Structures are given as structure tokens and as C-alpha cells.
Coordinates of C-alpha atoms and ligand atoms in Angstrom, one line a residue:
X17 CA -9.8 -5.2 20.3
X18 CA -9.6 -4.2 23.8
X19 CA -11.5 -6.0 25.7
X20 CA -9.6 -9.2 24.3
X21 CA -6.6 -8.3 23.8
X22 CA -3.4 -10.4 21.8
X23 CA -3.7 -13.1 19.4
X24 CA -7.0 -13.8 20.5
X25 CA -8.3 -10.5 19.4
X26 CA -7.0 -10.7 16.0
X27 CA -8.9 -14.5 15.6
X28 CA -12.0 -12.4 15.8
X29 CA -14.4 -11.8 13.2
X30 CA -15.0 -7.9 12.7
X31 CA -18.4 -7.8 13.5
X32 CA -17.6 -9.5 17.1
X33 CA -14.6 -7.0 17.8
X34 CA -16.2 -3.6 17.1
X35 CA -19.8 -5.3 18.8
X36 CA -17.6 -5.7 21.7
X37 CA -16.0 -2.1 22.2
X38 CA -17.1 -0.7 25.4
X39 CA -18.4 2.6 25.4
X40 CA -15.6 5.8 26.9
X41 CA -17.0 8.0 29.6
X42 CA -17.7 11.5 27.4
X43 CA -14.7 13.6 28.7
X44 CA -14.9 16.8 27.4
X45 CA -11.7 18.6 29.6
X46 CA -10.0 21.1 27.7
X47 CA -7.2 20.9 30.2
X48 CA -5.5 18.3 32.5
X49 CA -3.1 19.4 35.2
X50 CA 0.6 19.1 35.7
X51 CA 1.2 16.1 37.7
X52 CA 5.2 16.7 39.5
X53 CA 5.9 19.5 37.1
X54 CA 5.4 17.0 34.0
X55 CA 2.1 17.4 31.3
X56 CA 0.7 13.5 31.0
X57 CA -0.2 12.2 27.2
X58 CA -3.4 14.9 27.7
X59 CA -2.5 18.8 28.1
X60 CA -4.6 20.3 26.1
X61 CA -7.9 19.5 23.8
X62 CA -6.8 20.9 20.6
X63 CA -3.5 19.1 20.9
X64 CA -5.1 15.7 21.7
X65 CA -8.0 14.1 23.7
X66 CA -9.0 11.0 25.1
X67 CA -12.0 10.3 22.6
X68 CA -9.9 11.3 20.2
X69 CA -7.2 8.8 21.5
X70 CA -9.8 6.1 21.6
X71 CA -11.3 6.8 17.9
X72 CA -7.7 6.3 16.5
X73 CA -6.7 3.2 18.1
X74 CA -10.0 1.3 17.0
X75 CA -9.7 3.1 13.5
X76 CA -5.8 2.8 13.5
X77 CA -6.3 -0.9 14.3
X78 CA -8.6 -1.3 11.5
X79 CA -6.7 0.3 9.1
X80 CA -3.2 -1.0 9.5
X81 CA -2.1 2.2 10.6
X82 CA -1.9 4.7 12.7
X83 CA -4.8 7.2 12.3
X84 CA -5.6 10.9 13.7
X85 CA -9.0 12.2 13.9
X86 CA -9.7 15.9 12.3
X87 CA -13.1 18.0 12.8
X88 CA -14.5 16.6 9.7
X89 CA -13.4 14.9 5.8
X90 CA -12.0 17.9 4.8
X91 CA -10.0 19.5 8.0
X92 CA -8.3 15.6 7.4
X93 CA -8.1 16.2 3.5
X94 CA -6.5 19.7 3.7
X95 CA -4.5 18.5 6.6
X96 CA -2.7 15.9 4.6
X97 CA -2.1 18.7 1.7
X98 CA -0.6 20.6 3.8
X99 CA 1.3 18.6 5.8
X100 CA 3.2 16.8 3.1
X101 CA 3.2 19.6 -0.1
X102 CA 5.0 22.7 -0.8
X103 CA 5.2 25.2 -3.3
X104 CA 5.5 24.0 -6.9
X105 CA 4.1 20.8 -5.9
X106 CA 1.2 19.2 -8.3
X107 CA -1.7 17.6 -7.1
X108 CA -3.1 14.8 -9.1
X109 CA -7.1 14.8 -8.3
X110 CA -9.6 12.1 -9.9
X111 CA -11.9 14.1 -12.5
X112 CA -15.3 13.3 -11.2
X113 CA -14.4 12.7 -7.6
X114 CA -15.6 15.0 -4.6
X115 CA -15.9 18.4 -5.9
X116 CA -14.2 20.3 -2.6
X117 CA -10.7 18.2 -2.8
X118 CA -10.2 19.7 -6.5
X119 CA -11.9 23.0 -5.1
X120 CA -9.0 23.6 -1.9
X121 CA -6.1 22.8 -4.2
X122 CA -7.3 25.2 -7.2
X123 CA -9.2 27.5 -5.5
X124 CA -7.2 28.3 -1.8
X125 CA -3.8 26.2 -1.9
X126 CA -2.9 27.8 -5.5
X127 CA -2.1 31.1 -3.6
X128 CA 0.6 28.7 -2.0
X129 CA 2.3 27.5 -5.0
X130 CA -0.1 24.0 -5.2
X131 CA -1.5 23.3 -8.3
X132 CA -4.1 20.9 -9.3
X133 CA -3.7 17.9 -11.9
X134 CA -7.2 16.5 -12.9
X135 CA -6.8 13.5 -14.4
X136 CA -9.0 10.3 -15.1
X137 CA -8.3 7.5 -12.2
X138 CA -9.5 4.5 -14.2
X139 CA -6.0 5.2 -16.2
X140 CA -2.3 6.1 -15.0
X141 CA -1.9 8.9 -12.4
X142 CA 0.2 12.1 -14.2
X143 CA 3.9 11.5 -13.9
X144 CA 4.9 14.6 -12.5
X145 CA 2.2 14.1 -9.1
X146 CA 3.9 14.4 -5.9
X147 CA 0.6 13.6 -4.1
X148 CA -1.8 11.5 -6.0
X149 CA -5.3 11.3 -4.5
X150 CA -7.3 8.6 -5.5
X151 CA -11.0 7.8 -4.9
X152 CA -12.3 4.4 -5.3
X153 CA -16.4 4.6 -5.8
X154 CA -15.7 7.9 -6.6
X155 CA -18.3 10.6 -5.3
X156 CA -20.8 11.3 -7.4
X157 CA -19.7 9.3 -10.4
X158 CA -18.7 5.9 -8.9
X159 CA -15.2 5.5 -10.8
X160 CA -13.0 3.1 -9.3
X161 CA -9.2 3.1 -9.8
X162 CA -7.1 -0.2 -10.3
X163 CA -5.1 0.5 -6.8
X164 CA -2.3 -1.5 -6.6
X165 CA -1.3 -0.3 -10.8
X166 CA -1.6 3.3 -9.5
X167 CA -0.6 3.5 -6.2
X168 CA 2.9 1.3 -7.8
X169 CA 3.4 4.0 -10.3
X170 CA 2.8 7.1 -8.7
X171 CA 5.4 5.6 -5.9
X172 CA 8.0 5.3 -8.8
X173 CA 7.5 9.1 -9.9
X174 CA 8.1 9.5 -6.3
X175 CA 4.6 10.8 -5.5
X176 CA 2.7 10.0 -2.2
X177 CA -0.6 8.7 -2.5
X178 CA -4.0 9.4 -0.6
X179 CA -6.6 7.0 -0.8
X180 CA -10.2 8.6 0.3
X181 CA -12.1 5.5 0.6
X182 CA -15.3 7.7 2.9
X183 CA -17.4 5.2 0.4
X184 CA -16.1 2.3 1.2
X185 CA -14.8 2.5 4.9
X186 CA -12.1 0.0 6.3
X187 CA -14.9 -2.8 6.3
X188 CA -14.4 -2.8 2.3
X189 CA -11.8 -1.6 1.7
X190 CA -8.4 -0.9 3.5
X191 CA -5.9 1.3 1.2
X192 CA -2.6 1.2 3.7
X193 CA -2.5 -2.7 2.6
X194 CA -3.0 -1.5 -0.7
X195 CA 0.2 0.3 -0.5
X196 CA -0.8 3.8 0.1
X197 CA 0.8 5.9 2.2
X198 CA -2.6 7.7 3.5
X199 CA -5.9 6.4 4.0
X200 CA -8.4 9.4 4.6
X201 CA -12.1 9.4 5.3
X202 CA -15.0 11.5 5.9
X203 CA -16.4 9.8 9.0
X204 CA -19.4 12.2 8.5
X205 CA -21.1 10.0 5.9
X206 CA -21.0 5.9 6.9
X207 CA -18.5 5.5 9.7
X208 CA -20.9 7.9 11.8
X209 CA -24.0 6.1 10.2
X210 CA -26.6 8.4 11.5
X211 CA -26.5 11.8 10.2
X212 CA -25.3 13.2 13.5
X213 CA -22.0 13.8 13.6
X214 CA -19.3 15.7 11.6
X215 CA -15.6 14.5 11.6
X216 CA -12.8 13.4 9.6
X217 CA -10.2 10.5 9.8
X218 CA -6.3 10.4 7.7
X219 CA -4.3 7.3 8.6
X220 CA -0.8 7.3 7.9
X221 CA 1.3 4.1 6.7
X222 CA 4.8 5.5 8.1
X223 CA 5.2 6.7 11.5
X224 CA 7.4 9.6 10.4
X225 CA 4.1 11.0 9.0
X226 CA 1.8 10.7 11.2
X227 CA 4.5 12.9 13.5
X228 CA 4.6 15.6 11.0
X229 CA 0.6 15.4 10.2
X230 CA -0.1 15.9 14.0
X231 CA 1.9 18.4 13.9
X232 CA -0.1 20.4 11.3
X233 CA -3.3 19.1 12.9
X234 CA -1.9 21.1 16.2
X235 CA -1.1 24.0 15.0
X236 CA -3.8 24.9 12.4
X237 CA -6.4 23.1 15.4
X238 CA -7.9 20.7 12.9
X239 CA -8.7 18.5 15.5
X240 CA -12.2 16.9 16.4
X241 CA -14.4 17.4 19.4
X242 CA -14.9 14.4 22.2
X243 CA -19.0 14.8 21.7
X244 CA -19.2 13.6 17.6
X245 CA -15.8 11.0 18.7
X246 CA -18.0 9.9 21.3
X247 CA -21.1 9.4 18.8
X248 CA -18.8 8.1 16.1
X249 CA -17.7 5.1 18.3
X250 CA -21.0 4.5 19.5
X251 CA -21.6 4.3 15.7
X252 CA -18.3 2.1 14.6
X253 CA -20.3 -1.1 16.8
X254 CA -22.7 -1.4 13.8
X255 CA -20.6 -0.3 11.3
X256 CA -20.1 -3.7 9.2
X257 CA -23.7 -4.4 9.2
X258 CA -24.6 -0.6 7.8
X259 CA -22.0 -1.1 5.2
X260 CA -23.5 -4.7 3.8
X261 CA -26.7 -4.1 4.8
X262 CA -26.8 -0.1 2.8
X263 CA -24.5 -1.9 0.0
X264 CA -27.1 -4.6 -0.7
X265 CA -29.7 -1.9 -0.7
X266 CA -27.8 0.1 -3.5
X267 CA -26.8 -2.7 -5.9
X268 CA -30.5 -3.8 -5.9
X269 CA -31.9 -0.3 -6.5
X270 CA -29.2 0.1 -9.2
X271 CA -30.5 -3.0 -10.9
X272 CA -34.1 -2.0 -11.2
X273 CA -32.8 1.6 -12.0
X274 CA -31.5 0.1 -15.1
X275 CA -34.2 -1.3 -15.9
X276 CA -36.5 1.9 -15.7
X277 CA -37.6 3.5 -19.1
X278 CA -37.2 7.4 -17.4
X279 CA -33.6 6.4 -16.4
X280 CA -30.6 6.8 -18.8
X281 CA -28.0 5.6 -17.2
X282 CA -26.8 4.0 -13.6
X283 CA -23.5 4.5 -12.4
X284 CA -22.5 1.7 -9.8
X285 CA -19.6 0.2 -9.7
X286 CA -21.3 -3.4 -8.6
X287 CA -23.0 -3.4 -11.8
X288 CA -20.2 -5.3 -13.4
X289 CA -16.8 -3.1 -12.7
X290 CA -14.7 -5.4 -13.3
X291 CA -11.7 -3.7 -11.6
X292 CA -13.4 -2.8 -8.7
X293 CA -14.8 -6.2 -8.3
X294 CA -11.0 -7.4 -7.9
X295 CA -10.7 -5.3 -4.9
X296 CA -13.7 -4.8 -2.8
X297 CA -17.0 -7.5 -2.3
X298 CA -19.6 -5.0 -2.1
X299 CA -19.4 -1.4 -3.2
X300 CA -21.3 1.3 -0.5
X301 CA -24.2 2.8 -0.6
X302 CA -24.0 5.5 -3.5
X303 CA -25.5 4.8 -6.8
X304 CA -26.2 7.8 -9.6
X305 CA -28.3 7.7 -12.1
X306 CA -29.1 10.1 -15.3
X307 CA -33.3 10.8 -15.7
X308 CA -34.4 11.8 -19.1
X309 CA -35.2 15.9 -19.6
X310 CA -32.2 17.3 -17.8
X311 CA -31.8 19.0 -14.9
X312 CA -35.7 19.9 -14.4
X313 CA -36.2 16.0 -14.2
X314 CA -34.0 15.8 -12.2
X315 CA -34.6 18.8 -9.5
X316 CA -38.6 17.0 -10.2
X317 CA -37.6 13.2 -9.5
X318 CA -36.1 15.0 -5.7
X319 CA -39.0 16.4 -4.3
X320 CA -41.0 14.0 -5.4
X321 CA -39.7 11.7 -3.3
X322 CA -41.0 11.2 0.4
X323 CA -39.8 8.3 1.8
X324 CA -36.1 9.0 0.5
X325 CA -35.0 12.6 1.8
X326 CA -34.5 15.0 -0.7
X327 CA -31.3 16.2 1.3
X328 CA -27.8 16.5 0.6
X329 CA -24.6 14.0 2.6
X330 CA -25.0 9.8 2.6
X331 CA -24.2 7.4 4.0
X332 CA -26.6 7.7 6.9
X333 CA -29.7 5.1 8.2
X334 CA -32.2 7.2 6.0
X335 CA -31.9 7.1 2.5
X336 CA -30.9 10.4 0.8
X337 CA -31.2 11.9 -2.7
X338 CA -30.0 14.8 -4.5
X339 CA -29.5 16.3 -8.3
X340 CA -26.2 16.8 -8.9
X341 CA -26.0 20.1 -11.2
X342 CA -27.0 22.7 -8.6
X343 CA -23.9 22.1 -6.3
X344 CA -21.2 25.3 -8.1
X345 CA -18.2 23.6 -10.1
X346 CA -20.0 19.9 -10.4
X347 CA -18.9 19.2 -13.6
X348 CA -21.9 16.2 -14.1
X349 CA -24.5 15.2 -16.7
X350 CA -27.5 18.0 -16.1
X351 CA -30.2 15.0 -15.2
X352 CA -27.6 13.2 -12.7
X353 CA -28.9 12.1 -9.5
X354 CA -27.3 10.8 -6.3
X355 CA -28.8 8.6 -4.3
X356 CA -27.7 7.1 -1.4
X357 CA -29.4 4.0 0.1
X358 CA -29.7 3.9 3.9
X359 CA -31.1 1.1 6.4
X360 CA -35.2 1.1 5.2
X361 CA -36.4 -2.2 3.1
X362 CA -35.7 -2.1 -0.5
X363 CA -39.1 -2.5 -1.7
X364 CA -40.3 0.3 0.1
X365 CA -37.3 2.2 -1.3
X366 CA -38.0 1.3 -5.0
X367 CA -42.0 2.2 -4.6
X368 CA -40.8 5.7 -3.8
X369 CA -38.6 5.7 -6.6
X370 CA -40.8 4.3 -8.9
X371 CA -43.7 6.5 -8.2
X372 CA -41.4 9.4 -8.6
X373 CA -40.0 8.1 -11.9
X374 CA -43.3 7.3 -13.3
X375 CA -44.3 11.0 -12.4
X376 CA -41.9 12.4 -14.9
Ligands
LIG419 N1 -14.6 12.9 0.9 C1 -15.7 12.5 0.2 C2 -15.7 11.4 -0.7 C3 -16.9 13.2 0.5 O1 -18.0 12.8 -0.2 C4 -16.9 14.3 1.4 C5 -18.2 15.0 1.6 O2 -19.2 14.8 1.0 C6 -15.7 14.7 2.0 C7 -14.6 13.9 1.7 C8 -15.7 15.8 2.9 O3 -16.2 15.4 4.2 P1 -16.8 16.4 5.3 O4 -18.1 17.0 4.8 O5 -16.9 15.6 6.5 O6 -15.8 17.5 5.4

């Protein structure tokens, strides 16, 4: 990146480029002064920022794109609703896929005209979409979509497509090569790593929109703050190792939660998804799984658990784990759980799960 900049640059693996970012002074100005009567490329915080401006050109340049930063996943999800839909416009939104992207369009943007098309992303996107979101691993159910077949059709209904890949980050997975037209991520979960910072990320494939998506990000002041940019591009220098390292993690714990006789069913898309296997060599750090006895297994399987943190977010260096049903408008199985694996040693992970199965 950089520090190495050209041709030279680009020869280098990911690991060495993002190991090799140096580290921005944290510059937390609200306002820069007039210099000769003229405002420089930083006027004003909410407009833009220099942590900001570093975040997106690391981001944009791993991406493919051009990327803005937004106070957190969903400032960046709504933003891109906004910025690109208008009354009467359908929203196609993956049926098992995170709960609050169905919730804004159904529940807030419907008093603008929006409505919401659920439909199942393993299959076709609905014809008459003009924004198609798609979720590969999708959170909490772990669907993955067959990009290229989707993204290709919805562009022939004319829709525009938004790929939130939070689960997959561009280390996996990089949607704007893909052919989407948006790639969006809640840096909150694995791009920040650590459980200490909120924020949000859309890239945009055309330039055109990335005007037009500022502009909305300006004037509703979706923008995020220089302390959590700061943290997050501390956090982006580990950020390939995390992902292996947490995928790794999961696909092992999803193998031996297969193999548990409390445990109905895993979902995990490295467990032989054939379709997600074409696109992406390891698959995040979110596995969920279905206990016998419902939802009171379930809420008993969480707080049994002491090494893994019965909390609520992933994608951090601690694991996390959570039943599904309590969270309003999760349409799940009752006895679904999501866990996330973090950094910790697998065995150590699987005794804690173990002991909590076998406590059933
Ligand atoms: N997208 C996905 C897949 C998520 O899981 C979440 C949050 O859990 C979001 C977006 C929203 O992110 P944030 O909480 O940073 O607003």
C-alpha cells in the first residue's frame, strides 16, 4: 500500500501490505481553516476526515473500489437505501439474513414508499427488485447465494445489487469483482477484531455513486468518528490472520458440533456448501447450531458456557455465543444458537462446549 507504492505494491502478499500500514496520528479536528479564502479537502468532520480518508483508501484499495466509512453497519446499510431508492421501489432482502436490514425497509423506510421483498438467496432474486441485497454466510443462518447467477440477473431486471459480506470481509471475499455495484460491511464485527469499535463501511463500484452516497452520508451525518477509524486500522494489520485463524476455529467446532448427540443440526457453510465453496476458501467465524428441547436448551447451553461469552456481536478475539429466538422478529428454529469463534485454541473452545452440551 502506501509505504510501497506502484507495481511493487500490488506484487505484495496481503498479509505483508496491511502488516506494513503505518499507524495516522489520531486527529480528531472538527474544523480546519480557510487557507487564501479556499476550504482544503478537510472543512468539516461530518463532511469528511482524515482517518476517515485513510480507512477508505486501505479499504477502497482492498475492495476494488472506492469506499466511504459510516458510524457503524447499519448508518452504511441505510445509507445505501437511501441514497439509491425512491418511493415505489422494492427491496429484495435474503430471508434468514440480518434481522435489522429487513427491519429498516419494512419497519421505517415503508413510510417512504419502500417496500420489502423477502425472498430465498440460494435461488433467483424477485424480478421486480430495484435493489437486491444479498448476504453470503448469511447472519444467523449461514445461506450462501451463487453471486455471479444473481448479481447477473438482478442487473438484467435492472436492479442494483448490495453485497453485505461483514462475514466474510475483503480477505474472503470481494463482491465489486463479483460484479456488484456495492459492497457493504459492518466493520464492528471482524474488520475491527476486538470488540471495541463501532462503524460501518459501503464501497461503491461506479464513481457516480459514490458521489451521490457521500452526499447522503453528509447530509443525514452518517459518517464515523476518527477514534473507532483510528482503532479500526490498527485492527485491519492483523485482519487476514483473524479471518483464517477464527475461520479454522469455526469449521472445526462445526465438525464436532455434528457430531454431538444434544445438537440437531449445524449450519456452516464449510460443511460441504458446495456453492459457497466455488467462491470463498474459508467461510468466517459464525457457525449455528440447533440443541435438542427448544429455546430453554438453548437460553441453558449460553450461560453455561464460561470460557465462550454468553454475549451478543462476533467476530471479535473472544469467542461469543448467543440463542437466537429472544432477539424480536428472528424468524429462527426456537433451539438455534450462534456462535462465533474468536482467537482462543480450539480444544479449549470445544471443552466449554462440550461440558455445556453434556449439561443439557
Ligand atoms: N450486517 C450484518 C451481517 C450484521 O450482522 C450486522 C450486525 O450484527 C450489521 C450489518 C449491522 O452492523 P452494526 O451493528 O455495526 O450497525
Amino acid at each position: 500500500m502506501k509505504e510501497t507504492d506502484g507495481d511493487a505494491a500490488t506484487r505484495l502478499s496481503l498479509e505483508t501490505r496491511l502488516a506494513g500500514l503505518r499507524q495516522p496520528a489520531l486527529d480528531r479536528a472538527t474544523t480546519w481553516p480557510y487557507s487564501e479564502g479556499e476550504l482544503g479537502r478537510f472543512a468539516y468532520q461530518r463532511y469528511d476526515h482524515p482517518l476517515a480518508a485513510e480507512v477508505e483508501r486501505v479499504l477502497g484499495e482492498l475492495e476494488g473500489g472506492r469506499a466511504l466509512l459510516f458510524s457503524c453497519g447499519m448508518a452504511a446499510i441505510a445509507g445505501v437505501v437511501l441514497a439509491f431508492c425512491k418511493p415505489g421501489d422494492a427491496v429484495a432482502v435474503p430471508l434468514g439474513a440480518y434481522v435489522s436490514t429487513s427491519h429498516l425497509i419494512s419497519e421505517e423506510l415503508s413510510r417512504f414508499g419502500l417496500r420489502l421483498l423477502e425472498f430465498d438467496q440460494t435461488g433467483p432474486p424477485p424480478e421486480e427488485a430495484a435493489l437486491v441485497w444479498l448476504e453470503p454466510c448469511s447472519n444467523p443462518m449461514l445461506s450462501f447465494p451463487d453471486l455471479d447467477d444473481s448479481i447477473a440477473r438482478a442487473h438484467e431486471h435492472g436492479a442494483r445489487v448490495a453485497v453485505d459480506a461483514t462475514m466474510l470481509t475483503p480477505v474472503l471475499l470481494r463482491p465489486l469483482e463479483h460484479g456488484a455495484d456495492f459492497s457493504v460491511h459492518s466493520a464492528t464485527k471482524l474488520l475491527g477484531g476486538h470488540h471495541d469499535l463501532v462503524l460501518g463501511i459501503a464501497s461503491c463500484a461506479h464513481d457516480e455513486d459514490v458521489e451521490r452516497l457521500h452526499q447522503v452520508r453528509r447530509l443525514v451525518g452518517l459518517i464515523g468518528s476518527p477514534d473507532p477509524a483510528w482503532l479500526l486500522l490498527r485492527s485491519l494489520k492483523t485482519l487476514p490472520l483473524r479471518v483464517r485463524r477464527c475461520s479454522a476455529t469455526a469449521l472445526e467446532l462445526a465438525r464436532r458440533l455434528r457430531e454431538h448427540p444434544a445438537v440437531e443440526s449445524v449450519n456452516y457453510p464449510g460443511l460441504g456448501d458446495e456453492v459457497a465453496a466455488r467462491y470463498v476458501s474459508a467461510f468466517g467465524p459464525l457457525v449455528s447450531f440447533v440443541v435438542r428441547g427448544g429455546a430453554a436448551a438453548a437460553q441453558a447451553l449460553e450461560s453455561s458456557c464460561e470460557l465462550i461469552e454468553n454475549a451478543t456481536s462476533f467476530g471479535g478475539a473472544r469467542s461469543t455465543i448467543e440463542s437466537r429466538s429472544r432477539w424480536e422478529g428472528e424468524r429462527v428454529p426456537l433451539g438455534l444458537l450462534r456462535l462465533s469463534a474468536g482467537l482462543e485454541d480450539v480444544d479449549d473452545l470445544w471443552r466449554d462446549l462440550e461440558r455445556a452440551l453434556t449439561s443439557l
